Structures are given as structure tokens and as C-alpha cells.
PDB file of C-alpha atoms in Angstrom:
ATOM      1  CA  MET A   1       0.089   0.103   0.054  1.00  0.00           C
ATOM      2  CA  ARG A   2       1.213   3.644  -0.624  1.00  0.00           C
ATOM      3  CA  VAL A   3       0.700   6.137   2.104  1.00  0.00           C
ATOM      4  CA  GLY A   4       0.133   9.872   1.738  1.00  0.00           C
ATOM      5  CA  ILE A   5       0.756  11.918   5.004  1.00  0.00           C
ATOM      6  CA  ALA A   6      -1.340  14.843   5.810  1.00  0.00           C
ATOM      7  CA  GLY A   7       0.492  17.050   8.198  1.00  0.00           C
ATOM      8  CA  ALA A   8       3.962  17.813   9.442  1.00  0.00           C
ATOM      9  CA  GLY A   9       3.720  17.926  13.247  1.00  0.00           C
ATOM     10  CA  MET A  10       5.811  16.116  15.900  1.00  0.00           C
ATOM     11  CA  ILE A  11       4.214  12.898  15.446  1.00  0.00           C
ATOM     12  CA  VAL A  12       4.971  12.481  11.719  1.00  0.00           C
ATOM     13  CA  PRO A  13       8.663  11.435  12.251  1.00  0.00           C
ATOM     14  CA  THR A  14       7.660   9.002  14.702  1.00  0.00           C
ATOM     15  CA  PHE A  15       5.021   7.651  12.277  1.00  0.00           C
ATOM     16  CA  LEU A  16       7.738   7.644   9.636  1.00  0.00           C
ATOM     17  CA  ASP A  17      10.301   5.639  11.694  1.00  0.00           C
ATOM     18  CA  ALA A  18       7.494   2.879  12.662  1.00  0.00           C
ATOM     19  CA  ALA A  19       6.231   2.817   9.158  1.00  0.00           C
ATOM     20  CA  ALA A  20       9.750   2.165   7.707  1.00  0.00           C
ATOM     21  CA  LEU A  21       9.587  -1.384   9.655  1.00  0.00           C
ATOM     22  CA  VAL A  22       6.285  -2.439   8.217  1.00  0.00           C
ATOM     23  CA  GLU A  23       7.303  -4.073   5.004  1.00  0.00           C
ATOM     24  CA  GLU A  24       3.736  -3.778   3.415  1.00  0.00           C
ATOM     25  CA  MET A  25       3.565  -0.073   3.816  1.00  0.00           C
ATOM     26  CA  GLU A  26       5.300   2.530   1.492  1.00  0.00           C
ATOM     27  CA  VAL A  27       5.214   6.100   2.246  1.00  0.00           C
ATOM     28  CA  TYR A  28       4.796   7.750  -1.028  1.00  0.00           C
ATOM     29  CA  ALA A  29       3.547  11.267  -0.457  1.00  0.00           C
ATOM     30  CA  ILE A  30       3.284  14.071   2.090  1.00  0.00           C
ATOM     31  CA  PHE A  31       1.176  17.329   2.297  1.00  0.00           C
ATOM     32  CA  ALA A  32       2.589  20.225   3.903  1.00  0.00           C
ATOM     33  CA  ARG A  33       1.750  23.903   2.977  1.00  0.00           C
ATOM     34  CA  ARG A  34       5.378  25.213   3.619  1.00  0.00           C
ATOM     35  CA  GLU A  35       7.799  24.228   0.867  1.00  0.00           C
ATOM     36  CA  GLU A  36      10.928  23.934   3.213  1.00  0.00           C
ATOM     37  CA  VAL A  37       9.073  21.570   5.373  1.00  0.00           C
ATOM     38  CA  ARG A  38       7.899  19.390   2.464  1.00  0.00           C
ATOM     39  CA  LYS A  39      11.554  19.424   0.963  1.00  0.00           C
ATOM     40  CA  GLU A  40      13.044  18.555   4.335  1.00  0.00           C
ATOM     41  CA  PHE A  41      10.811  15.523   4.904  1.00  0.00           C
ATOM     42  CA  CYS A  42      11.055  14.262   1.406  1.00  0.00           C
ATOM     43  CA  GLU A  43      14.797  14.556   1.596  1.00  0.00           C
ATOM     44  CA  LYS A  44      15.348  13.025   4.973  1.00  0.00           C
ATOM     45  CA  TYR A  45      12.837  10.247   4.533  1.00  0.00           C
ATOM     46  CA  GLN A  46      13.066   9.715   0.821  1.00  0.00           C
ATOM     47  CA  ILE A  47       9.468  10.637   0.046  1.00  0.00           C
ATOM     48  CA  PRO A  48       8.943  10.582  -3.692  1.00  0.00           C
ATOM     49  CA  VAL A  49       6.278  13.463  -3.691  1.00  0.00           C
ATOM     50  CA  GLY A  50       5.606  16.432  -1.798  1.00  0.00           C
ATOM     51  CA  TYR A  51       2.455  18.162  -2.088  1.00  0.00           C
ATOM     52  CA  ASP A  52       1.377  21.936  -1.315  1.00  0.00           C
ATOM     53  CA  SER A  53      -2.309  20.903  -1.792  1.00  0.00           C
ATOM     54  CA  TYR A  54      -4.212  18.315   0.139  1.00  0.00           C
ATOM     55  CA  GLU A  55      -6.652  18.024  -2.896  1.00  0.00           C
ATOM     56  CA  LYS A  56      -3.724  17.275  -5.239  1.00  0.00           C
ATOM     57  CA  MET A  57      -2.748  14.531  -3.112  1.00  0.00           C
ATOM     58  CA  LEU A  58      -6.309  13.130  -2.709  1.00  0.00           C
ATOM     59  CA  ALA A  59      -6.307  13.222  -6.633  1.00  0.00           C
ATOM     60  CA  ASP A  60      -3.128  11.125  -6.940  1.00  0.00           C
ATOM     61  CA  PRO A  61      -4.537   7.471  -7.949  1.00  0.00           C
ATOM     62  CA  LYS A  62      -1.124   6.049  -6.506  1.00  0.00           C
ATOM     63  CA  VAL A  63      -2.131   7.111  -3.128  1.00  0.00           C
ATOM     64  CA  ASP A  64      -4.209   4.249  -1.275  1.00  0.00           C
ATOM     65  CA  VAL A  65      -4.066   5.378   2.266  1.00  0.00           C
ATOM     66  CA  ILE A  66      -4.235   8.777   3.913  1.00  0.00           C
ATOM     67  CA  TYR A  67      -2.571   9.345   7.484  1.00  0.00           C
ATOM     68  CA  VAL A  68      -4.040  12.251   9.185  1.00  0.00           C
ATOM     69  CA  ALA A  69      -1.742  13.870  11.441  1.00  0.00           C
ATOM     70  CA  LEU A  70      -3.204  17.306  11.975  1.00  0.00           C
ATOM     71  CA  PRO A  71      -4.450  19.297  14.920  1.00  0.00           C
ATOM     72  CA  ASN A  72      -7.567  17.413  16.540  1.00  0.00           C
ATOM     73  CA  ASN A  73     -10.205  19.965  15.218  1.00  0.00           C
ATOM     74  CA  LEU A  74      -9.176  19.025  11.686  1.00  0.00           C
ATOM     75  CA  HIS A  75      -9.462  15.218  12.106  1.00  0.00           C
ATOM     76  CA  ALA A  76     -13.200  14.816  10.970  1.00  0.00           C
ATOM     77  CA  SER A  77     -13.100  17.210   7.937  1.00  0.00           C
ATOM     78  CA  PHE A  78      -9.747  15.879   6.453  1.00  0.00           C
ATOM     79  CA  ALA A  79     -10.753  12.259   7.058  1.00  0.00           C
ATOM     80  CA  LYS A  80     -14.072  13.099   5.373  1.00  0.00           C
ATOM     81  CA  GLU A  81     -12.553  14.475   2.327  1.00  0.00           C
ATOM     82  CA  ALA A  82     -10.101  11.384   1.872  1.00  0.00           C
ATOM     83  CA  LEU A  83     -12.999   9.267   2.328  1.00  0.00           C
ATOM     84  CA  GLU A  84     -15.080  10.925  -0.160  1.00  0.00           C
ATOM     85  CA  ALA A  85     -11.927  10.827  -2.561  1.00  0.00           C
ATOM     86  CA  GLY A  86     -12.005   6.866  -2.253  1.00  0.00           C
ATOM     87  CA  LYS A  87      -8.935   6.656   0.166  1.00  0.00           C
ATOM     88  CA  HIS A  88      -8.418   4.588   3.214  1.00  0.00           C
ATOM     89  CA  VAL A  89      -7.722   6.556   6.213  1.00  0.00           C
ATOM     90  CA  ILE A  90      -5.426   6.175   9.218  1.00  0.00           C
ATOM     91  CA  LEU A  91      -6.592   8.814  11.749  1.00  0.00           C
ATOM     92  CA  GLU A  92      -4.499  10.068  14.560  1.00  0.00           C
ATOM     93  CA  LYS A  93      -6.023   9.981  18.194  1.00  0.00           C
ATOM     94  CA  PRO A  94      -8.428  11.339  19.234  1.00  0.00           C
ATOM     95  CA  PHE A  95     -10.659  10.082  16.670  1.00  0.00           C
ATOM     96  CA  THR A  96     -12.374  13.235  16.145  1.00  0.00           C
ATOM     97  CA  VAL A  97     -13.566  16.210  18.347  1.00  0.00           C
ATOM     98  CA  THR A  98     -17.219  14.981  18.969  1.00  0.00           C
ATOM     99  CA  TYR A  99     -19.129  11.698  18.541  1.00  0.00           C
ATOM    100  CA  ALA A 100     -21.244  13.342  15.952  1.00  0.00           C
ATOM    101  CA  GLU A 101     -18.319  13.746  13.879  1.00  0.00           C
ATOM    102  CA  ALA A 102     -16.997  10.298  14.377  1.00  0.00           C
ATOM    103  CA  LYS A 103     -20.493   8.725  13.487  1.00  0.00           C
ATOM    104  CA  GLU A 104     -20.573  10.699  10.207  1.00  0.00           C
ATOM    105  CA  ILE A 105     -17.086   9.691   8.999  1.00  0.00           C
ATOM    106  CA  ALA A 106     -17.751   6.239  10.067  1.00  0.00           C
ATOM    107  CA  GLU A 107     -21.009   6.005   8.151  1.00  0.00           C
ATOM    108  CA  ILE A 108     -19.102   7.316   4.972  1.00  0.00           C
ATOM    109  CA  ALA A 109     -16.372   4.680   5.261  1.00  0.00           C
ATOM    110  CA  ARG A 110     -18.838   1.824   5.881  1.00  0.00           C
ATOM    111  CA  LYS A 111     -21.236   2.924   2.869  1.00  0.00           C
ATOM    112  CA  ARG A 112     -18.089   3.122   0.722  1.00  0.00           C
ATOM    113  CA  ARG A 113     -16.440  -0.044   1.950  1.00  0.00           C
ATOM    114  CA  LEU A 114     -13.328   1.880   3.041  1.00  0.00           C
ATOM    115  CA  TYR A 115     -11.080   1.237   5.992  1.00  0.00           C
ATOM    116  CA  LEU A 116     -11.086   3.866   8.826  1.00  0.00           C
ATOM    117  CA  PHE A 117      -8.638   3.180  11.521  1.00  0.00           C
ATOM    118  CA  GLU A 118      -7.720   5.142  14.649  1.00  0.00           C
ATOM    119  CA  ALA A 119      -4.049   5.255  15.397  1.00  0.00           C
ATOM    120  CA  VAL A 120      -4.008   4.763  19.140  1.00  0.00           C
ATOM    121  CA  THR A 121      -1.095   2.771  20.355  1.00  0.00           C
ATOM    122  CA  ASN A 122      -2.221   0.717  23.321  1.00  0.00           C
ATOM    123  CA  GLN A 123      -5.071  -1.206  21.524  1.00  0.00           C
ATOM    124  CA  TYR A 124      -2.443  -3.001  19.384  1.00  0.00           C
ATOM    125  CA  ASN A 125       0.316  -3.382  22.039  1.00  0.00           C
ATOM    126  CA  PRO A 126       1.086  -7.097  22.642  1.00  0.00           C
ATOM    127  CA  ASN A 127       1.303  -6.584  26.384  1.00  0.00           C
ATOM    128  CA  TYR A 128      -2.214  -5.128  26.292  1.00  0.00           C
ATOM    129  CA  ASP A 129      -3.400  -8.309  24.276  1.00  0.00           C
ATOM    130  CA  LYS A 130      -1.776 -10.410  27.142  1.00  0.00           C
ATOM    131  CA  MET A 131      -3.751  -8.269  29.558  1.00  0.00           C
ATOM    132  CA  LYS A 132      -6.875  -9.233  28.080  1.00  0.00           C
ATOM    133  CA  GLU A 133      -5.905 -13.000  28.061  1.00  0.00           C
ATOM    134  CA  LEU A 134      -5.151 -12.958  31.703  1.00  0.00           C
ATOM    135  CA  LEU A 135      -8.101 -10.539  32.839  1.00  0.00           C
ATOM    136  CA  PRO A 136     -10.266 -13.421  33.899  1.00  0.00           C
ATOM    137  CA  ARG A 137      -7.610 -14.613  36.558  1.00  0.00           C
ATOM    138  CA  LEU A 138      -7.874 -11.379  38.403  1.00  0.00           C
ATOM    139  CA  GLY A 139     -11.178 -12.397  39.518  1.00  0.00           C
ATOM    140  CA  ASP A 140     -13.890  -9.679  40.381  1.00  0.00           C
ATOM    141  CA  ILE A 141     -12.359  -6.456  39.503  1.00  0.00           C
ATOM    142  CA  LYS A 142     -12.508  -3.814  42.326  1.00  0.00           C
ATOM    143  CA  LEU A 143     -10.382  -0.930  41.117  1.00  0.00           C
ATOM    144  CA  VAL A 144      -8.715   0.427  37.979  1.00  0.00           C
ATOM    145  CA  ALA A 145      -6.360   3.558  38.353  1.00  0.00           C
ATOM    146  CA  VAL A 146      -4.375   4.882  35.470  1.00  0.00           C
ATOM    147  CA  ASN A 147      -2.152   7.900  35.747  1.00  0.00           C
ATOM    148  CA  PHE A 148      -0.585   9.560  32.521  1.00  0.00           C
ATOM    149  CA  SER A 149       0.870  12.872  33.864  1.00  0.00           C
ATOM    150  CA  GLN A 150       3.738  14.734  32.306  1.00  0.00           C
ATOM    151  CA  TYR A 151       4.815  18.160  32.566  1.00  0.00           C
ATOM    152  CA  SER A 152       4.492  19.605  28.971  1.00  0.00           C
ATOM    153  CA  SER A 153       7.229  21.373  27.523  1.00  0.00           C
ATOM    154  CA  ARG A 154       4.736  23.753  25.958  1.00  0.00           C
ATOM    155  CA  TYR A 155       3.182  24.659  29.355  1.00  0.00           C
ATOM    156  CA  ASP A 156       5.694  27.409  30.187  1.00  0.00           C
ATOM    157  CA  ASN A 157       4.707  29.082  27.091  1.00  0.00           C
ATOM    158  CA  PHE A 158       0.945  28.587  27.656  1.00  0.00           C
ATOM    159  CA  LYS A 159       1.288  30.494  30.836  1.00  0.00           C
ATOM    160  CA  LYS A 160       3.178  33.277  29.061  1.00  0.00           C
ATOM    161  CA  GLY A 161       0.132  33.427  26.632  1.00  0.00           C
ATOM    162  CA  ILE A 162       1.868  31.384  23.779  1.00  0.00           C
ATOM    163  CA  VAL A 163      -0.731  28.962  23.023  1.00  0.00           C
ATOM    164  CA  SER A 164       0.164  25.808  20.972  1.00  0.00           C
ATOM    165  CA  PRO A 165      -2.746  23.473  19.340  1.00  0.00           C
ATOM    166  CA  SER A 166      -2.460  21.073  22.367  1.00  0.00           C
ATOM    167  CA  PHE A 167      -3.453  23.600  24.745  1.00  0.00           C
ATOM    168  CA  ASP A 168      -5.924  25.599  22.348  1.00  0.00           C
ATOM    169  CA  PRO A 169      -9.463  24.704  23.322  1.00  0.00           C
ATOM    170  CA  LYS A 170     -10.349  25.875  19.793  1.00  0.00           C
ATOM    171  CA  ASN A 171      -8.312  23.014  18.435  1.00  0.00           C
ATOM    172  CA  ALA A 172      -9.758  20.721  20.967  1.00  0.00           C
ATOM    173  CA  GLY A 173      -6.662  20.672  22.997  1.00  0.00           C
ATOM    174  CA  GLY A 174      -6.395  19.846  26.783  1.00  0.00           C
ATOM    175  CA  ALA A 175      -5.342  16.998  28.927  1.00  0.00           C
ATOM    176  CA  LEU A 176      -8.375  15.066  28.387  1.00  0.00           C
ATOM    177  CA  MET A 177      -8.078  14.968  24.656  1.00  0.00           C
ATOM    178  CA  ASP A 178      -4.244  14.504  24.463  1.00  0.00           C
ATOM    179  CA  LEU A 179      -3.567  12.302  27.427  1.00  0.00           C
ATOM    180  CA  ASN A 180      -6.431  10.982  29.234  1.00  0.00           C
ATOM    181  CA  VAL A 181      -7.559   9.565  25.696  1.00  0.00           C
ATOM    182  CA  TYR A 182      -5.170   7.009  26.216  1.00  0.00           C
ATOM    183  CA  ASN A 183      -6.542   6.033  29.363  1.00  0.00           C
ATOM    184  CA  ILE A 184      -9.991   5.894  28.227  1.00  0.00           C
ATOM    185  CA  HIS A 185      -9.066   3.485  25.542  1.00  0.00           C
ATOM    186  CA  PHE A 186      -6.984   1.332  27.908  1.00  0.00           C
ATOM    187  CA  VAL A 187     -10.132   0.877  30.312  1.00  0.00           C
ATOM    188  CA  ALA A 188     -12.757   0.686  27.644  1.00  0.00           C
ATOM    189  CA  GLY A 189     -10.943  -1.752  25.640  1.00  0.00           C
ATOM    190  CA  LEU A 190     -10.981  -4.066  28.768  1.00  0.00           C
ATOM    191  CA  PHE A 191     -14.414  -3.268  30.160  1.00  0.00           C
ATOM    192  CA  GLY A 192     -16.357  -1.740  27.572  1.00  0.00           C
ATOM    193  CA  LYS A 193     -18.480   1.446  28.017  1.00  0.00           C
ATOM    194  CA  PRO A 194     -19.136   2.584  31.585  1.00  0.00           C
ATOM    195  CA  GLY A 195     -22.379   3.083  32.872  1.00  0.00           C
ATOM    196  CA  LYS A 196     -21.519   6.740  34.080  1.00  0.00           C
ATOM    197  CA  VAL A 197     -18.722   9.144  33.461  1.00  0.00           C
ATOM    198  CA  ARG A 198     -17.573  12.070  35.679  1.00  0.00           C
ATOM    199  CA  TYR A 199     -14.823  14.457  34.738  1.00  0.00           C
ATOM    200  CA  CYS A 200     -13.098  16.829  37.311  1.00  0.00           C
ATOM    201  CA  PRO A 201     -10.879  19.247  35.299  1.00  0.00           C
ATOM    202  CA  ASN A 202      -8.488  21.896  36.142  1.00  0.00           C
ATOM    203  CA  MET A 203      -9.058  24.723  33.961  1.00  0.00           C
ATOM    204  CA  GLU A 204      -6.831  27.453  32.828  1.00  0.00           C
ATOM    205  CA  ARG A 205      -7.741  29.900  29.998  1.00  0.00           C
ATOM    206  CA  GLY A 206     -10.714  27.805  28.943  1.00  0.00           C
ATOM    207  CA  VAL A 207      -8.780  24.498  28.536  1.00  0.00           C
ATOM    208  CA  ASP A 208      -8.343  21.573  30.951  1.00  0.00           C
ATOM    209  CA  THR A 209      -4.646  21.466  31.811  1.00  0.00           C
ATOM    210  CA  SER A 210      -5.166  18.515  34.074  1.00  0.00           C
ATOM    211  CA  GLY A 211      -8.114  16.317  35.278  1.00  0.00           C
ATOM    212  CA  ILE A 212      -9.520  13.280  36.885  1.00  0.00           C
ATOM    213  CA  LEU A 213     -11.975  11.048  35.067  1.00  0.00           C
ATOM    214  CA  VAL A 214     -14.175   8.421  36.864  1.00  0.00           C
ATOM    215  CA  MET A 215     -15.482   5.689  34.706  1.00  0.00           C
ATOM    216  CA  GLU A 216     -18.367   3.935  36.743  1.00  0.00           C
ATOM    217  CA  TYR A 217     -19.063   0.252  36.094  1.00  0.00           C
ATOM    218  CA  PRO A 218     -21.798  -1.728  37.953  1.00  0.00           C
ATOM    219  CA  ASP A 219     -19.292  -3.404  40.244  1.00  0.00           C
ATOM    220  CA  PHE A 220     -16.161  -1.057  40.238  1.00  0.00           C
ATOM    221  CA  GLN A 221     -14.821   2.233  39.443  1.00  0.00           C
ATOM    222  CA  ALA A 222     -11.996   3.109  37.116  1.00  0.00           C
ATOM    223  CA  VAL A 223     -10.057   6.591  38.051  1.00  0.00           C
ATOM    224  CA  CYS A 224      -8.010   7.944  34.928  1.00  0.00           C
ATOM    225  CA  ILE A 225      -5.712  10.854  35.781  1.00  0.00           C
ATOM    226  CA  ALA A 226      -3.970  12.926  33.238  1.00  0.00           C
ATOM    227  CA  ALA A 227      -1.977  16.260  33.383  1.00  0.00           C
ATOM    228  CA  LYS A 228       0.154  18.351  31.255  1.00  0.00           C
ATOM    229  CA  ASP A 229       0.644  21.331  34.029  1.00  0.00           C
ATOM    230  CA  CYS A 230       2.413  18.759  36.428  1.00  0.00           C
ATOM    231  CA  GLY A 231       4.169  15.394  36.495  1.00  0.00           C
ATOM    232  CA  ALA A 232       3.907  12.160  38.519  1.00  0.00           C
ATOM    233  CA  PRO A 233       5.163   8.571  38.093  1.00  0.00           C
ATOM    234  CA  LEU A 234       3.411   7.086  35.262  1.00  0.00           C
ATOM    235  CA  SER A 235       1.262   3.949  36.460  1.00  0.00           C
ATOM    236  CA  VAL A 236      -1.345   1.520  35.262  1.00  0.00           C
ATOM    237  CA  SER A 237      -3.082  -0.769  37.984  1.00  0.00           C
ATOM    238  CA  VAL A 238      -5.952  -3.216  37.597  1.00  0.00           C
ATOM    239  CA  GLN A 239      -7.176  -4.832  40.791  1.00  0.00           C
ATOM    240  CA  GLY A 240      -9.126  -7.836  41.263  1.00  0.00           C
ATOM    241  CA  ASN A 241     -10.056 -10.032  44.409  1.00  0.00           C
ATOM    242  CA  LYS A 242      -7.819 -12.843  43.039  1.00  0.00           C
ATOM    243  CA  GLY A 243      -4.821 -10.595  41.572  1.00  0.00           C
ATOM    244  CA  PHE A 244      -3.871  -7.541  39.919  1.00  0.00           C
ATOM    245  CA  PHE A 245      -1.812  -5.980  36.979  1.00  0.00           C
ATOM    246  CA  HIS A 246       0.657  -3.249  37.496  1.00  0.00           C
ATOM    247  CA  SER A 247       2.673  -1.204  35.136  1.00  0.00           C
ATOM    248  CA  ASP A 248       5.052   1.683  35.738  1.00  0.00           C
ATOM    249  CA  TYR A 249       4.509   2.716  32.032  1.00  0.00           C
ATOM    250  CA  ALA A 250       2.139   5.167  30.596  1.00  0.00           C
ATOM    251  CA  SER A 251      -1.093   3.553  29.367  1.00  0.00           C
ATOM    252  CA  SER A 252       0.106   4.702  25.863  1.00  0.00           C
ATOM    253  CA  ILE A 253       3.277   2.835  26.050  1.00  0.00           C
ATOM    254  CA  LEU A 254       2.740  -0.110  28.225  1.00  0.00           C
ATOM    255  CA  ALA A 255       6.317  -1.605  27.506  1.00  0.00           C
ATOM    256  CA  GLU A 256       5.959  -3.993  30.513  1.00  0.00           C
ATOM    257  CA  PHE A 257       3.509  -5.157  33.143  1.00  0.00           C
ATOM    258  CA  SER A 258       3.575  -7.501  36.090  1.00  0.00           C
ATOM    259  CA  PHE A 259       0.624  -9.805  36.756  1.00  0.00           C
ATOM    260  CA  GLN A 260       0.231 -11.303  40.286  1.00  0.00           C
ATOM    261  CA  GLU A 261      -2.292 -13.432  41.804  1.00  0.00           C
ATOM    262  CA  ASN A 262      -2.974 -13.480  45.663  1.00  0.00           C
ATOM    263  CA  LYS A 263      -0.043 -15.228  47.363  1.00  0.00           C
ATOM    264  CA  CYS A 264       1.749 -16.014  44.432  1.00  0.00           C
ATOM    265  CA  GLU A 265       5.118 -14.536  42.676  1.00  0.00           C
ATOM    266  CA  PRO A 266       4.567 -11.950  40.352  1.00  0.00           C
ATOM    267  CA  GLU A 267       4.868 -12.775  36.425  1.00  0.00           C
ATOM    268  CA  VAL A 268       6.398 -10.041  34.398  1.00  0.00           C
ATOM    269  CA  TYR A 269       5.490  -9.533  30.675  1.00  0.00           C
ATOM    270  CA  HIS A 270       7.725  -7.547  28.242  1.00  0.00           C
ATOM    271  CA  LEU A 271       6.119  -8.605  24.879  1.00  0.00           C
ATOM    272  CA  ALA A 272       6.339  -5.220  23.022  1.00  0.00           C
ATOM    273  CA  ASP A 273       9.925  -5.576  22.071  1.00  0.00           C
ATOM    274  CA  CYS A 274       9.950  -2.934  19.165  1.00  0.00           C
ATOM    275  CA  PRO A 275      11.217   0.550  20.323  1.00  0.00           C
ATOM    276  CA  GLU A 276       9.219   2.441  17.730  1.00  0.00           C
ATOM    277  CA  ARG A 277       5.886   3.104  19.790  1.00  0.00           C
ATOM    278  CA  LEU A 278       3.636   3.192  16.571  1.00  0.00           C
ATOM    279  CA  PHE A 279       4.872   0.100  15.043  1.00  0.00           C
ATOM    280  CA  TYR A 280       2.328  -2.437  16.429  1.00  0.00           C
ATOM    281  CA  GLU A 281      -0.839  -0.105  15.413  1.00  0.00           C
ATOM    282  CA  LEU A 282       0.733   0.145  11.766  1.00  0.00           C
ATOM    283  CA  LEU A 283       1.614  -3.423  11.733  1.00  0.00           C
ATOM    284  CA  THR A 284      -1.861  -4.343  12.328  1.00  0.00           C
ATOM    285  CA  PHE A 285      -3.378  -1.931   9.914  1.00  0.00           C
ATOM    286  CA  ALA A 286      -1.208  -3.564   7.344  1.00  0.00           C
ATOM    287  CA  ARG A 287      -2.161  -7.048   8.327  1.00  0.00           C
ATOM    288  CA  TYR A 288      -5.936  -6.069   8.130  1.00  0.00           C
ATOM    289  CA  TYR A 289      -5.308  -4.144   4.903  1.00  0.00           C
ATOM    290  CA  GLU A 290      -3.551  -7.090   3.179  1.00  0.00           C
ATOM    291  CA  GLU A 291      -6.015  -9.547   4.552  1.00  0.00           C
ATOM    292  CA  LYS A 292      -8.915  -7.405   3.576  1.00  0.00           C
ATOM    293  CA  ASP A 293     -10.138  -8.114   7.104  1.00  0.00           C
ATOM    294  CA  TRP A 294     -13.190  -5.885   6.933  1.00  0.00           C
ATOM    295  CA  ASP A 295     -14.824  -7.448  10.212  1.00  0.00           C
ATOM    296  CA  ALA A 296     -11.597  -6.484  12.076  1.00  0.00           C
ATOM    297  CA  PHE A 297     -11.683  -2.974  11.008  1.00  0.00           C
ATOM    298  CA  ASP A 298     -15.330  -2.844  11.727  1.00  0.00           C
ATOM    299  CA  LYS A 299     -14.796  -3.685  15.296  1.00  0.00           C
ATOM    300  CA  ARG A 300     -11.852  -1.175  15.824  1.00  0.00           C
ATOM    301  CA  LEU A 301     -14.226   1.368  14.301  1.00  0.00           C
ATOM    302  CA  ASP A 302     -16.962   0.529  16.900  1.00  0.00           C
ATOM    303  CA  HIS A 303     -14.612   0.667  19.667  1.00  0.00           C
ATOM    304  CA  SER A 304     -13.466   4.188  18.502  1.00  0.00           C
ATOM    305  CA  LEU A 305     -17.080   5.391  18.321  1.00  0.00           C
ATOM    306  CA  MET A 306     -17.291   3.994  21.993  1.00  0.00           C
ATOM    307  CA  VAL A 307     -14.614   6.126  23.128  1.00  0.00           C
ATOM    308  CA  MET A 308     -15.846   9.222  21.413  1.00  0.00           C
ATOM    309  CA  GLU A 309     -19.094   8.865  23.286  1.00  0.00           C
ATOM    310  CA  ILE A 310     -17.223   8.669  26.627  1.00  0.00           C
ATOM    311  CA  LEU A 311     -15.363  11.926  25.508  1.00  0.00           C
ATOM    312  CA  ASP A 312     -18.547  13.572  24.819  1.00  0.00           C
ATOM    313  CA  GLU A 313     -20.031  12.682  28.456  1.00  0.00           C
ATOM    314  CA  ALA A 314     -16.849  13.751  29.975  1.00  0.00           C
ATOM    315  CA  ARG A 315     -17.136  17.245  28.532  1.00  0.00           C
ATOM    316  CA  ASP A 316     -20.898  17.507  29.293  1.00  0.00           C
ATOM    317  CA  PRO A 317     -21.209  20.145  32.083  1.00  0.00           C
ATOM    318  CA  LYS A 318     -23.865  18.114  33.724  1.00  0.00           C
ATOM    319  CA  ASN A 319     -21.080  15.207  34.118  1.00  0.00           C
ATOM    320  CA  GLN A 320     -18.340  17.313  35.658  1.00  0.00           C
ATOM    321  CA  GLY A 321     -17.450  17.695  39.316  1.00  0.00           C
ATOM    322  CA  LEU A 322     -18.163  15.286  41.976  1.00  0.00           C
TER     323      LEU A 322
END
């Protein structure tokens, strides 16, 4: 498959390094408005074509798949345009800004039998797959706690009034959409949609710079913490009455975790041995694509739609505060 990239932000070099390891994936084109940026990417990563217009890239019949790596508020419109041009789409997280947007592009993809795939790392991580396998051995789940807090390199500028997209409410920035979305994917991927959602954000200039999300399930609570204005040890814990999972990595990375049953020695799993953090999601996409596994794409799409419903509920004022 030949991939065209929409965007030239910080995630794009990470994508390119991972894509280089996926045999079935060829990065063929990149769209960036600034000429010097296009040239730099094309030369450094040996990308054959650089486009100054998104429409020109979409019109290229050699491009099979579009990877959308733009600010959050542009995800839906750029994905929609690509789907309407007959291209499959890999869409960076968060999938869209609202559930309504997500539903619209999902309907277009399904109607046209095109693949629409959210690039969120933990859902394709071998360690996460192992957690799913071992989950019944934890017994009755009692508590889930996930903390993804890291002091943002852009926060100091934000306090000075220099606002990057990741802190801009107009671009759907903030801790919930940038970091806590990983925690939501992690929890919802294991346990499904919660019965109730509550969000307690710390707000600065109209954006949540940190916050605590509570996902209420019938028999347990899941607490998802994310912060861009302060740091803390990264952690993932899933506790049951027969054992627990624990990791000292962010839910986005999950490079390693331990599983310990009551009164037993811990078992440590380190199954994600590729250092390129986007590798497993791209490898999964390539496998589904080559096998024309529509059912697998469809299930992943349902999961992304569920996460968007949770994000909508979290940002609903009636669900904020304790």
C-alpha cells in the first residue's frame, strides 16, 4: 500500500520511523503547505512526492491510504475529504472532536467499504493483548487506576500566553483529549462502555490542563488521571479479588507489566519489544489491509465510536465535578 501523509507535526517523524519497519507500507507522499518543510521531509525520509495542496494528494491515484496527523479539530474534515476521494484513512487520536463527527465519517467509510482506523497505540500492543488474556484470572475487578501525567514542554509558554494547538480549546486541546484519551481507550478496551462518566478538570484559560476522569461500572470504579501542567510517576493498575496488573509505564506505551495472583510470585511480561511506539498499530493496519479483514476494521471502528461517546459525556457540564 502507498501512504500519503497529511501534516508535518511532531508525530510525523515517529510515524515515519515506525512505517519504515512495516514491509507492506510505503510512504509515497506528504502534504505540507510550507515548501521548506515538504522538502525537508522528502529528503530526509526519501518520500517521492511532496504536495502543497491536500486536494492534489487526494487526486493522486497512486495514494491508497491517507494518514491524518493534524490538530484535533481538523481530524474529521480531513478524514471525510479523504474518504469521499476513495482513500482509506489512518486517523491520529483523538478520533474526532465529537461523537457526531465520528459517526458521520464512520458512516461514510462503511457505505463506501473503506477502512477507517484510529491510530491509538495501546489497542495494538502485545502487552495489552496479554492483559486481555489474563484478565479473567484477576477475579472480580474492584479498582482500576491509570495515571498519565507529564509536565508539558509547552506549558511554560502557555502560561505566558503563547498557546500551541495542544493547549488551544479551539483546536480541541487539553489533557482529556491529548493524554487521558489513552487511559480511556485502555479501560474501555478491557471493560467496555461505563454506565456513568464524571470529569473533574483543572481549567486554565478555557482548557483543561489536568483532570481526573471517573468511569463507573456496575461493580467497580476506574479512575483516569492525566496532566500536562504537572508530573507524577506513570502507572497502570487493575485490581481484582484474585490478583492484579501493574505497570510503571504510561497507558500509551505499556512497555512492560506485572501480573500477580494472591499469594503468588509476580509474572513480568515484556512483549512489546519494538522501540518504535507506533509500530504495532501500523503492523496491525497493514495486516488487516492485506487480508481485507473488514470485520476486524469494523470492530475497531466500533471501539473508537464508543470512546468518542465517553469523551462527549466527560465534556458535558452536567457530568463534571463530584
